[in-house]
XYZ file of C-alpha atoms in Angstrom:
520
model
C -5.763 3.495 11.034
C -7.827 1.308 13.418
C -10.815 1.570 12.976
C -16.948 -9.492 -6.305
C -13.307 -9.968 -5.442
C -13.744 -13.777 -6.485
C -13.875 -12.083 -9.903
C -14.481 -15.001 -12.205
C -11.478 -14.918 -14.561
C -13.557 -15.953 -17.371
C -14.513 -12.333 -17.333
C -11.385 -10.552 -17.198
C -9.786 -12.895 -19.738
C -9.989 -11.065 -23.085
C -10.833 -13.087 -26.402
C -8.112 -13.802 -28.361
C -7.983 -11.563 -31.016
C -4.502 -12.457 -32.402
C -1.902 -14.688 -31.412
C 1.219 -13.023 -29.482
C 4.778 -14.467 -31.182
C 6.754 -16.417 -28.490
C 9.057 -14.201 -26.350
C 12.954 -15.192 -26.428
C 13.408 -15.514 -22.822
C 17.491 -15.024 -22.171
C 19.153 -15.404 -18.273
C 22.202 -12.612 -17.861
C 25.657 -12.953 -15.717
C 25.809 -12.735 -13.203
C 22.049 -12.324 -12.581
C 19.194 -10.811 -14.899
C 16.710 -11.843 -17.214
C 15.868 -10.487 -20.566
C 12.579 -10.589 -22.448
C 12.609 -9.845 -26.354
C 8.723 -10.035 -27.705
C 8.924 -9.655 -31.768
C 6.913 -6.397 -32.489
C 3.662 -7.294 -34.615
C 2.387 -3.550 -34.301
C 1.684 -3.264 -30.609
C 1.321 0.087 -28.673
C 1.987 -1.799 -25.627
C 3.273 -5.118 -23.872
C 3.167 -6.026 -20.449
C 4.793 -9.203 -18.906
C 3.613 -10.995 -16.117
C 6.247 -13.720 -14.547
C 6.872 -15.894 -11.626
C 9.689 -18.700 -11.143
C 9.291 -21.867 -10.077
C 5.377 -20.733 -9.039
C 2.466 -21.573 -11.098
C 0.602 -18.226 -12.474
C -2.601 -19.434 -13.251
C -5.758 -17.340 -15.246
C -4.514 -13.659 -14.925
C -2.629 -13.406 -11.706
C -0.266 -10.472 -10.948
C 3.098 -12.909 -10.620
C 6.025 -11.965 -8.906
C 7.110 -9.679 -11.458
C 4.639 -7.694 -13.190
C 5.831 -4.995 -15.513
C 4.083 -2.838 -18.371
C 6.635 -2.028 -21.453
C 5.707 1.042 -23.024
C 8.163 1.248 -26.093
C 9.997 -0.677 -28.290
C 13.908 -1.147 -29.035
C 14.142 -1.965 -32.448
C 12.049 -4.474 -34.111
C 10.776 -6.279 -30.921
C 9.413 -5.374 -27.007
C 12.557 -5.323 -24.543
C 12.714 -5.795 -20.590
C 15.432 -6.244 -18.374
C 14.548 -7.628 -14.762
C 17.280 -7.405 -12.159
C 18.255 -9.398 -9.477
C 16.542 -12.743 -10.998
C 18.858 -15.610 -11.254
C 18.054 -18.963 -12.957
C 19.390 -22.388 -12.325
C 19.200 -25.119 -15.018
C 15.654 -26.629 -14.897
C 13.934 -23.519 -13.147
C 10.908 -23.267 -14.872
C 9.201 -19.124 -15.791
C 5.367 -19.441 -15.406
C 4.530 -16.163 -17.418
C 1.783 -14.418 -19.108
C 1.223 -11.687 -21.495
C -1.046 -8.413 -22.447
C -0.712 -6.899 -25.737
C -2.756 -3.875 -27.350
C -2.467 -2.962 -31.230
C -5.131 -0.278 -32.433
C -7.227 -0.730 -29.170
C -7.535 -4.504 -29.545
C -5.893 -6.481 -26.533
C -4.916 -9.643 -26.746
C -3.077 -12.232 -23.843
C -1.257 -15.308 -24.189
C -2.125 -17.167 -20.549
C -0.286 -19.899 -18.607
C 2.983 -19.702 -20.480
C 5.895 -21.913 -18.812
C 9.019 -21.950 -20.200
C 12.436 -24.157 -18.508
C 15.547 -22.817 -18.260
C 18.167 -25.273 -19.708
C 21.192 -23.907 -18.610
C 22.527 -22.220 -21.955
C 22.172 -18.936 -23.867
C 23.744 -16.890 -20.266
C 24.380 -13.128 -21.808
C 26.724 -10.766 -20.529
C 24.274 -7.980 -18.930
C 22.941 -5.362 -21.562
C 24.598 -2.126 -21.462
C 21.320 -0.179 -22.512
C 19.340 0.918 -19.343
C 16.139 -1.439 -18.539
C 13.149 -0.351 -19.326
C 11.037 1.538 -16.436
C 8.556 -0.537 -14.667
C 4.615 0.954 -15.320
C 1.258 0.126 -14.233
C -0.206 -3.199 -16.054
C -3.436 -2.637 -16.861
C -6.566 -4.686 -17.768
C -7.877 -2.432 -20.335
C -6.084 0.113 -23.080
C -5.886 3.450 -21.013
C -7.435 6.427 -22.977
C -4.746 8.549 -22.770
C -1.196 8.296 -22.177
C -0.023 7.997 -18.477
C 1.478 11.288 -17.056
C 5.319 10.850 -16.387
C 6.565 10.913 -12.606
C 9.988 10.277 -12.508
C 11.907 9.986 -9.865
C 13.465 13.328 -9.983
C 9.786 14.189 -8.566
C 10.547 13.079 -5.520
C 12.439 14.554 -2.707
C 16.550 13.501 -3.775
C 17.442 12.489 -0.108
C 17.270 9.179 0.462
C 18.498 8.485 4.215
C 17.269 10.303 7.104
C 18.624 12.986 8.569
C 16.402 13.192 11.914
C 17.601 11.552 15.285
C 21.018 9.731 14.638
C 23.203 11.008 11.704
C 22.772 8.972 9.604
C 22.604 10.320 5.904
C 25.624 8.670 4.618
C 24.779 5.230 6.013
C 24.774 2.416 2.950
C 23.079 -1.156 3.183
C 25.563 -2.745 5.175
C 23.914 -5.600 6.326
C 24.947 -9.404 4.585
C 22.657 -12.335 4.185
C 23.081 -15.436 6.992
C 23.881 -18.581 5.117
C 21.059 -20.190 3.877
C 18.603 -17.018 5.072
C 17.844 -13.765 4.083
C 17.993 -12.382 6.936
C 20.254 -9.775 7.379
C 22.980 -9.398 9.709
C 24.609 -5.715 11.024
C 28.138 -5.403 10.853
C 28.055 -1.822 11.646
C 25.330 0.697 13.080
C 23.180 2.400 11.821
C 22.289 -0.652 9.111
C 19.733 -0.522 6.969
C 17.798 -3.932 7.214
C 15.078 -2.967 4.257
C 14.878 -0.895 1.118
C 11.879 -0.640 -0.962
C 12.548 1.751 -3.695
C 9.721 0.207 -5.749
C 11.279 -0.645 -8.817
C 8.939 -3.437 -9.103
C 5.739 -4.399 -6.660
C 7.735 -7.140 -4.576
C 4.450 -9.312 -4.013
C 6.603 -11.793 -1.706
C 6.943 -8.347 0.873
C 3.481 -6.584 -0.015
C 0.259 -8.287 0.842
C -2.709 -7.284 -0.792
C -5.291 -7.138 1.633
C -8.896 -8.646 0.115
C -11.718 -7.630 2.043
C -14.696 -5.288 2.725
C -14.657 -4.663 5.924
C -11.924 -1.917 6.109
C -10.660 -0.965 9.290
C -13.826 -1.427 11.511
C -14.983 2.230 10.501
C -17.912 0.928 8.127
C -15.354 2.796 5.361
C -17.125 3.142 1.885
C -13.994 1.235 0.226
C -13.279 -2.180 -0.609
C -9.665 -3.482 -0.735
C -8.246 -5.723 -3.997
C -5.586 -6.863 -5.722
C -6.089 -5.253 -9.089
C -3.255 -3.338 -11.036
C -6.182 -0.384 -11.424
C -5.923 0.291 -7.939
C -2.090 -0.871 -6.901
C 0.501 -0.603 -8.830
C 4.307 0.755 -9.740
C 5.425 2.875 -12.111
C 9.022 4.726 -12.707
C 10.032 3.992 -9.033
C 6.747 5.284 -7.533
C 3.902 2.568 -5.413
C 0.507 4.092 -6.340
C -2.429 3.073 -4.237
C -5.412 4.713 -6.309
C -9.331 4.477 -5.304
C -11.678 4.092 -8.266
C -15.311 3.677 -8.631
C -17.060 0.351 -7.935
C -19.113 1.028 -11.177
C -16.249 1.049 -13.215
C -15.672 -2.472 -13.052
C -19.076 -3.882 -12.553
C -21.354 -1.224 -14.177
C -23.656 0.995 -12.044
C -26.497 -1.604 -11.483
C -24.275 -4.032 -9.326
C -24.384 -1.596 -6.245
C -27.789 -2.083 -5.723
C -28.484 -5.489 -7.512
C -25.263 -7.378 -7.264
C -23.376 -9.701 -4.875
C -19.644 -8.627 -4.068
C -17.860 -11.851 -3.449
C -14.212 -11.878 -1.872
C -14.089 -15.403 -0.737
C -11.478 -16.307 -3.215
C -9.299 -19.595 -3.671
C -5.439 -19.170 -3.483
C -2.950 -17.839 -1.090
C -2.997 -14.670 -2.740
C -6.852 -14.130 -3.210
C -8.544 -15.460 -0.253
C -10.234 -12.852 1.794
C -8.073 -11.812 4.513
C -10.710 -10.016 6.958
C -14.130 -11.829 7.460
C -14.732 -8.713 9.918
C -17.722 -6.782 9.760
C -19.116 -8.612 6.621
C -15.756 -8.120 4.605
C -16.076 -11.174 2.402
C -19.360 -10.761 1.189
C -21.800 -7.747 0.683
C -25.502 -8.123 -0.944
C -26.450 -5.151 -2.292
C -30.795 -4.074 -2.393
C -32.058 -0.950 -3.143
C -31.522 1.733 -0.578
C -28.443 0.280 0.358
C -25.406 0.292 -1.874
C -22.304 -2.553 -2.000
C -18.899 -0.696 -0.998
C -18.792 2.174 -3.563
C -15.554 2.628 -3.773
C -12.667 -0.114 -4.884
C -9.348 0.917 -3.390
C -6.367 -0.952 -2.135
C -4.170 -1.797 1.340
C -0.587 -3.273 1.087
C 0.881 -5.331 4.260
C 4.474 -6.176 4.688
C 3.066 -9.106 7.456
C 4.491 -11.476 4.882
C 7.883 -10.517 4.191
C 8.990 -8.052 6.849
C 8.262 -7.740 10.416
C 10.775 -5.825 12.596
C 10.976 -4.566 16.508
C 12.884 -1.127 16.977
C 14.983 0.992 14.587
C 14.391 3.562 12.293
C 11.531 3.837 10.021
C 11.431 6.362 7.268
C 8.626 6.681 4.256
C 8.657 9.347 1.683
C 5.082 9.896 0.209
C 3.002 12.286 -1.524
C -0.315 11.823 -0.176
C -3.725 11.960 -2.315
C -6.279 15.423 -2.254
C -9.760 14.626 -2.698
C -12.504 14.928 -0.602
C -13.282 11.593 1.308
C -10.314 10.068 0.982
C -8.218 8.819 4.087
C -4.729 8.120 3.362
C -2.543 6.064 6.192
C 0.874 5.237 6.866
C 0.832 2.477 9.850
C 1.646 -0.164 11.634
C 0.554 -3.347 13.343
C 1.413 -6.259 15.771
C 2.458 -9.286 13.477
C 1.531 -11.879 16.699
C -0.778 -9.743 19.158
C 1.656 -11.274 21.666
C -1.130 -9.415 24.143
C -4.302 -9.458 22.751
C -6.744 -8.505 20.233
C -6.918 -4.464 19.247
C -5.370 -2.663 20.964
C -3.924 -4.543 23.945
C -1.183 -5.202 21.194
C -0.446 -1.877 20.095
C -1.204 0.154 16.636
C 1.346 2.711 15.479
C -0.078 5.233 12.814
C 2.980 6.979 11.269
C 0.636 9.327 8.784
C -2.518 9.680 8.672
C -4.678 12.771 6.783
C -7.922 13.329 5.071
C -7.952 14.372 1.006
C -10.080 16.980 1.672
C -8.438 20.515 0.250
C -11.563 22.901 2.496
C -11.539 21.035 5.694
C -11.685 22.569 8.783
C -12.694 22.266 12.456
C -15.398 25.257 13.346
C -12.376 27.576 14.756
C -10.629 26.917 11.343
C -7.967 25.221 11.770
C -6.964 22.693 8.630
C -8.249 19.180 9.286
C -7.859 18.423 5.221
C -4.527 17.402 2.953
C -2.658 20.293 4.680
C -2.872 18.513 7.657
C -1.906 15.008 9.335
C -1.175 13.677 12.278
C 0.793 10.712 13.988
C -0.798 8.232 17.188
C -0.453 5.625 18.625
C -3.114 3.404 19.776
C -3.051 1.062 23.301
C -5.300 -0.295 26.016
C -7.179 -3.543 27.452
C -9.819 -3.648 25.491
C -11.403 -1.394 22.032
C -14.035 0.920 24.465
C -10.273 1.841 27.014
C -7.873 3.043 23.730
C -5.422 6.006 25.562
C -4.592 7.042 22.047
C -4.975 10.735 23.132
C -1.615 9.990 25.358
C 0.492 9.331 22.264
C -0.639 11.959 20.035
C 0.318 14.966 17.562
C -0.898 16.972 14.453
C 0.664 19.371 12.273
C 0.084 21.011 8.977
C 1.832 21.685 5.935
C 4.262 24.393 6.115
C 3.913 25.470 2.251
C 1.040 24.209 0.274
C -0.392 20.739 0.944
C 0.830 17.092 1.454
C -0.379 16.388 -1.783
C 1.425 18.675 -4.079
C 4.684 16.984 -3.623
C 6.754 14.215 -1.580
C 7.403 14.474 2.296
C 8.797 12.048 4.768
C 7.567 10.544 7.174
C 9.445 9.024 10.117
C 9.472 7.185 13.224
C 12.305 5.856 15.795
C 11.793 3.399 18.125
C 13.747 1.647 20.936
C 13.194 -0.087 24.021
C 13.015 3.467 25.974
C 10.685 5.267 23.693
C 8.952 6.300 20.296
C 9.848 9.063 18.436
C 7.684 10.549 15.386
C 8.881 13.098 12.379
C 7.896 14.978 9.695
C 10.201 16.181 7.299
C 12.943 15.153 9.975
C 11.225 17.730 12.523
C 10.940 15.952 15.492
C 7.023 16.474 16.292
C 5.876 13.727 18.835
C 7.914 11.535 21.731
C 6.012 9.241 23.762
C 7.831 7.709 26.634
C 5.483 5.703 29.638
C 8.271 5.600 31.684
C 9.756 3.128 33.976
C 6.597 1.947 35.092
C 4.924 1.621 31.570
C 2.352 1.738 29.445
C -0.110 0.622 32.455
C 0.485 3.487 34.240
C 0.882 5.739 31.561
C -2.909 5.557 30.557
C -3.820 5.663 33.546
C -5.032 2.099 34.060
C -3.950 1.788 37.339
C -6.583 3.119 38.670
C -9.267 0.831 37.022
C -10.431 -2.861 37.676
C -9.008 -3.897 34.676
C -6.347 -6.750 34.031
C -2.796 -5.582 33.257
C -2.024 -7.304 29.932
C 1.547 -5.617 29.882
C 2.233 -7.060 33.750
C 5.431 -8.529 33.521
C 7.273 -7.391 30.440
C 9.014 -4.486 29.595
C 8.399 -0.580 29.875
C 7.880 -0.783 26.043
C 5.160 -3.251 26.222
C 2.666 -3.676 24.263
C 5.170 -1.951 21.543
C 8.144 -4.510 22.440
C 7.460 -6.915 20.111
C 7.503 -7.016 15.975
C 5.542 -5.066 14.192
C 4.563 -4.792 10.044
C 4.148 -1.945 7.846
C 0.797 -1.139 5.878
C -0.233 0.994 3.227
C -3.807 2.294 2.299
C -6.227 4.486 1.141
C -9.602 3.862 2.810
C -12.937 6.245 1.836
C -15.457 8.145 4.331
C -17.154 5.942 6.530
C -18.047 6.618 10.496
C -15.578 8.327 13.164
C -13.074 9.875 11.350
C -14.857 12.596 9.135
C -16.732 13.618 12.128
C -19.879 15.824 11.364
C -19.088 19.154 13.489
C -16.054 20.013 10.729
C -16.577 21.812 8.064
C -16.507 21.050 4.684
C -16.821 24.245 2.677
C -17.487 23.500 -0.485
C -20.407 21.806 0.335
C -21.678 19.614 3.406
C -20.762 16.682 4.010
C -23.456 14.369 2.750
C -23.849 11.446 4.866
C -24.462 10.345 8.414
C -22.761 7.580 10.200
C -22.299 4.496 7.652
C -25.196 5.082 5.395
C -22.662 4.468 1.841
C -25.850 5.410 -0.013
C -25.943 9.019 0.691
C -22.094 9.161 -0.048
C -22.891 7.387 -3.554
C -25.659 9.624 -4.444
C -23.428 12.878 -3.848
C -21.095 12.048 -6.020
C -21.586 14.563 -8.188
C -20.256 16.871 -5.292
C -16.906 14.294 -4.362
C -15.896 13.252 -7.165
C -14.885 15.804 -9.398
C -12.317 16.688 -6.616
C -10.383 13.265 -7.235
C -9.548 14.541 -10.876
C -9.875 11.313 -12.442
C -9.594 12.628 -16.155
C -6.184 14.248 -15.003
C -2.992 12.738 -15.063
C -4.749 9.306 -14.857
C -6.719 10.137 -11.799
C -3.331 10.241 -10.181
C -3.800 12.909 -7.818
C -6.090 10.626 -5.686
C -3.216 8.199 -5.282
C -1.188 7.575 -2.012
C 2.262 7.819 -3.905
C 5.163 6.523 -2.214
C 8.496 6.814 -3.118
C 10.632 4.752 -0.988
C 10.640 3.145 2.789
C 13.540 2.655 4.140
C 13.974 0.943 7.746
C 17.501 0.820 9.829
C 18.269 -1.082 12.813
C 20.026 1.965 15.079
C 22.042 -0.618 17.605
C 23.058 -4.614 18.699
């Protein structure tokens, strides 16, 4: 997918309207730990925690969960996989609502002396949901797992369906280490938002496309919920009122690791807006794993359900974590999905360009104006209904020979340069240009690590080109101009169903991603 986020927190923190009693914060054996919040007529409590990490104003925290009932007289979660030493110190934070009144109980720490270890609760935990800055007007729609395709390990290329996580920790790293092939090296079922593997991207500028989205970290736009990673687009206005695109300043400088603005790119920390000429419409969001999980050949597989509404550009991708060869895209790009939300979206001959259609690429050259992505292409479309009505997997195997791409464990692109590379490959032996590749292997530039990303970006230049056909109505801007979009909006946004199932069904949903390393 080539081509005012310093929110002041003295807005988003609410006025204390009542006090919220003090949680009893327990550690389980062997690992676990249990909140209990006394019940004082709540509809909801979320918890926001980190250990050993300050959580200052109304940050997300390591853990962020919503719960949405009560056991008995008080508020009970269960977080696996957490174990406390004596003296670790929780740095939490919490969101109540009783009768529509919120209330939050900010920079909470709390030490952990090395007593009151429980035996694990027998009861099931409850399910992780969306924390939200506001009381939702209506109660989420339930997706539960069962929603989602039931195979969990791929089937396509090597059989390897009945392959567990057999890879152990190195002493004093978490890395893992094989002791059998295929292993499984990552597992993200998403029973919480791991924020030390996803990156929130912060920034404006999208993906070089003049997109009509900006990205944040905001639980609106990212979060989980019963075992499902939702990356939703909402309206600018919602948070900053309808005025601000044309009046306001959108500031994403930020001031901590996890809020600085991460692309300065085509004005992406800072947009003015005037009259004429909107601020980024649309607020949306774009997960990295550049931070916790980089990788170089194996298996990659991603089930997702992707989002229908016109506009929107869901991706599934990849990048370089060092650009061992140079800026985009002498270092490689590999796009695993990528579709548009549109359901009536055709090219003049009519075939499906919309959410019954995606394709996979990859992207490679010397320089941005030389990309040979047309050499390392494919498209197909749905083969009942659309990509959005329910999950599908999306795959990709890669080794130091070649890159293979499915859908639905159909095998439906191979790209191998052979011996003589990607060089010749594109062609680029017969130019002027430098060989950035001279030297290293066939693979090159995709022989070296590479992260995963997530987004949904909005409209923009290039990729809704204006000789398809929309047929509900054309499409209503040219080029970049994010004003035209915004004034249709009466014609887009409708299709995004945002008073159904919590605008849901514009959501990149994904399930799991799983990634194996397929030999030594």
């Amino acid at each position: 997918m080539t081509s005012l986020w310093t929110m002041h927190w003295a807005l988003l923190v609410l006025p204390l309207a009542w006090a919220i009693p003090t949680p009893i914060i327990t550690p389980l054996s062997p690992s676990g730990l249990k909140w209990e919040i006394p019940d004082a007529g709540y509809d909801l409590v979320a918890v926001h925690f980190s250990i050993n990490a300050d959580l200052p104003g109304v940050q997300a925290g390591r853990y962020n969960v919503d719960i949405p009932r009560k056991q008995g007289s008080s508020w009970v979660y269960v977080q696996k996989g957490v174990t406390l030493h004596p003296g670790d110190k929780v740095h939490y934070w919490l969101y109540a609502l009783a009768n529509g009144r919120p209330s939050q109980d900010l920079n909470q720490v709390w030490t952990y002396s090395g007593k009151n270890t429980q035996a694990p609760v027998t009861h099931a935990p409850v399910t992780q949901a969306p924390v939200t800055q506001a009381p939702a007007t209506h109660a989420p729609a339930h997706h539960p797992k069962t929603e989602a395709a039931t195979q969990k390990t791929p089937s396509s290329g090597q059989n390897i369906d009945s392959v567990s996580f057999n890879a152990v920790p190195k002493d004093c790293d978490d890395s893992p280490v094989c002791t059998s092939y295929p292993c499984l090296i990552f597992d993200d079922e998403f029973d919480t938002l791991d924020l030390k593997t996803w990156e929130h991207e912060i920034t404006a500028g999208g993906g070089g496309n003049w997109e009509f989205q900006f990205y944040t970290n905001n639980r609106t736009n990212s979060y989980v919920r019963n075992g499902i990673l939702y990356l939703k687009p909402t309206l600018t206005s919602d948070q900053y009122g309808t005025n601000f695109l044309e009046h306001g300043k959108l500031e994403l400088w930020g001031a901590g690791p996890y809020d600085t603005c991460t692309g300065n790119q085509f004005y992406g920390c800072e947009r003015q807006g005037v009259p004429g000429r909107v601020v980024n419409p649309i607020q949306s969001a774009k997960l990295r794993s550049s931070r916790g999980f980089n990788f170089k050949y194996g298996k990659v597989e991603i089930e997702a359900k992707l989002p229908t509404g016109d506009w929107l550009w869901p991706a599934i991708w990849m990048m370089p974590t060092y650009d061992a060869y140079g800026g985009w895209p002498a270092s490689g790009e590999i796009d695993i999905m990528e579709s548009r939300g549109n359901l009536h979206y055709t090219e003049p001959n009519g075939q499906s360009q919309g959410v019954n259609h995606m394709g996979s690429t990859i992207h490679f050259g010397p320089d941005w104006t030389h990309d040979r992505w047309d050499r390392g292409h494919a498209e197909r479309d749905c083969k009942h209904g659309t990509f959005g009505d329910s999950f599908h997997k999306y795959g990709l195997e890669w080794d130091e020979n070649n890159m293979k791409f499915f859908l639905d464990d159909e095998l439906i692109l191979t790209v191998d340069p052979g011996n003589d590379g990607f060089w010749k490959y594109g062609g680029y032996d017969k130019t002027h240009f430098n060989n950035p590749w001279a030297g290293a292997s066939k693979m090159a530039p995709f022989d070296q690590e590479f992260y995963i990303i997530f987004n949904v970006a909005v409209g923009g230049q290039a990729y809704f080109p204006d000789n398809l056909v929309n047929a509900a109505y054309p499409k209503p801007w040219k080029d970049a101009d994010s004003t035209a979009f915004w004034n249709a909006r009466n014609l887009w946004y409708p299709t995004w169903k945002p008073t159904e199932n919590n605008g849901e069904g514009a959501a990149l949903q994904v399930n799991y991603v799983k990634v194996w390393k397929l030999k030594p």
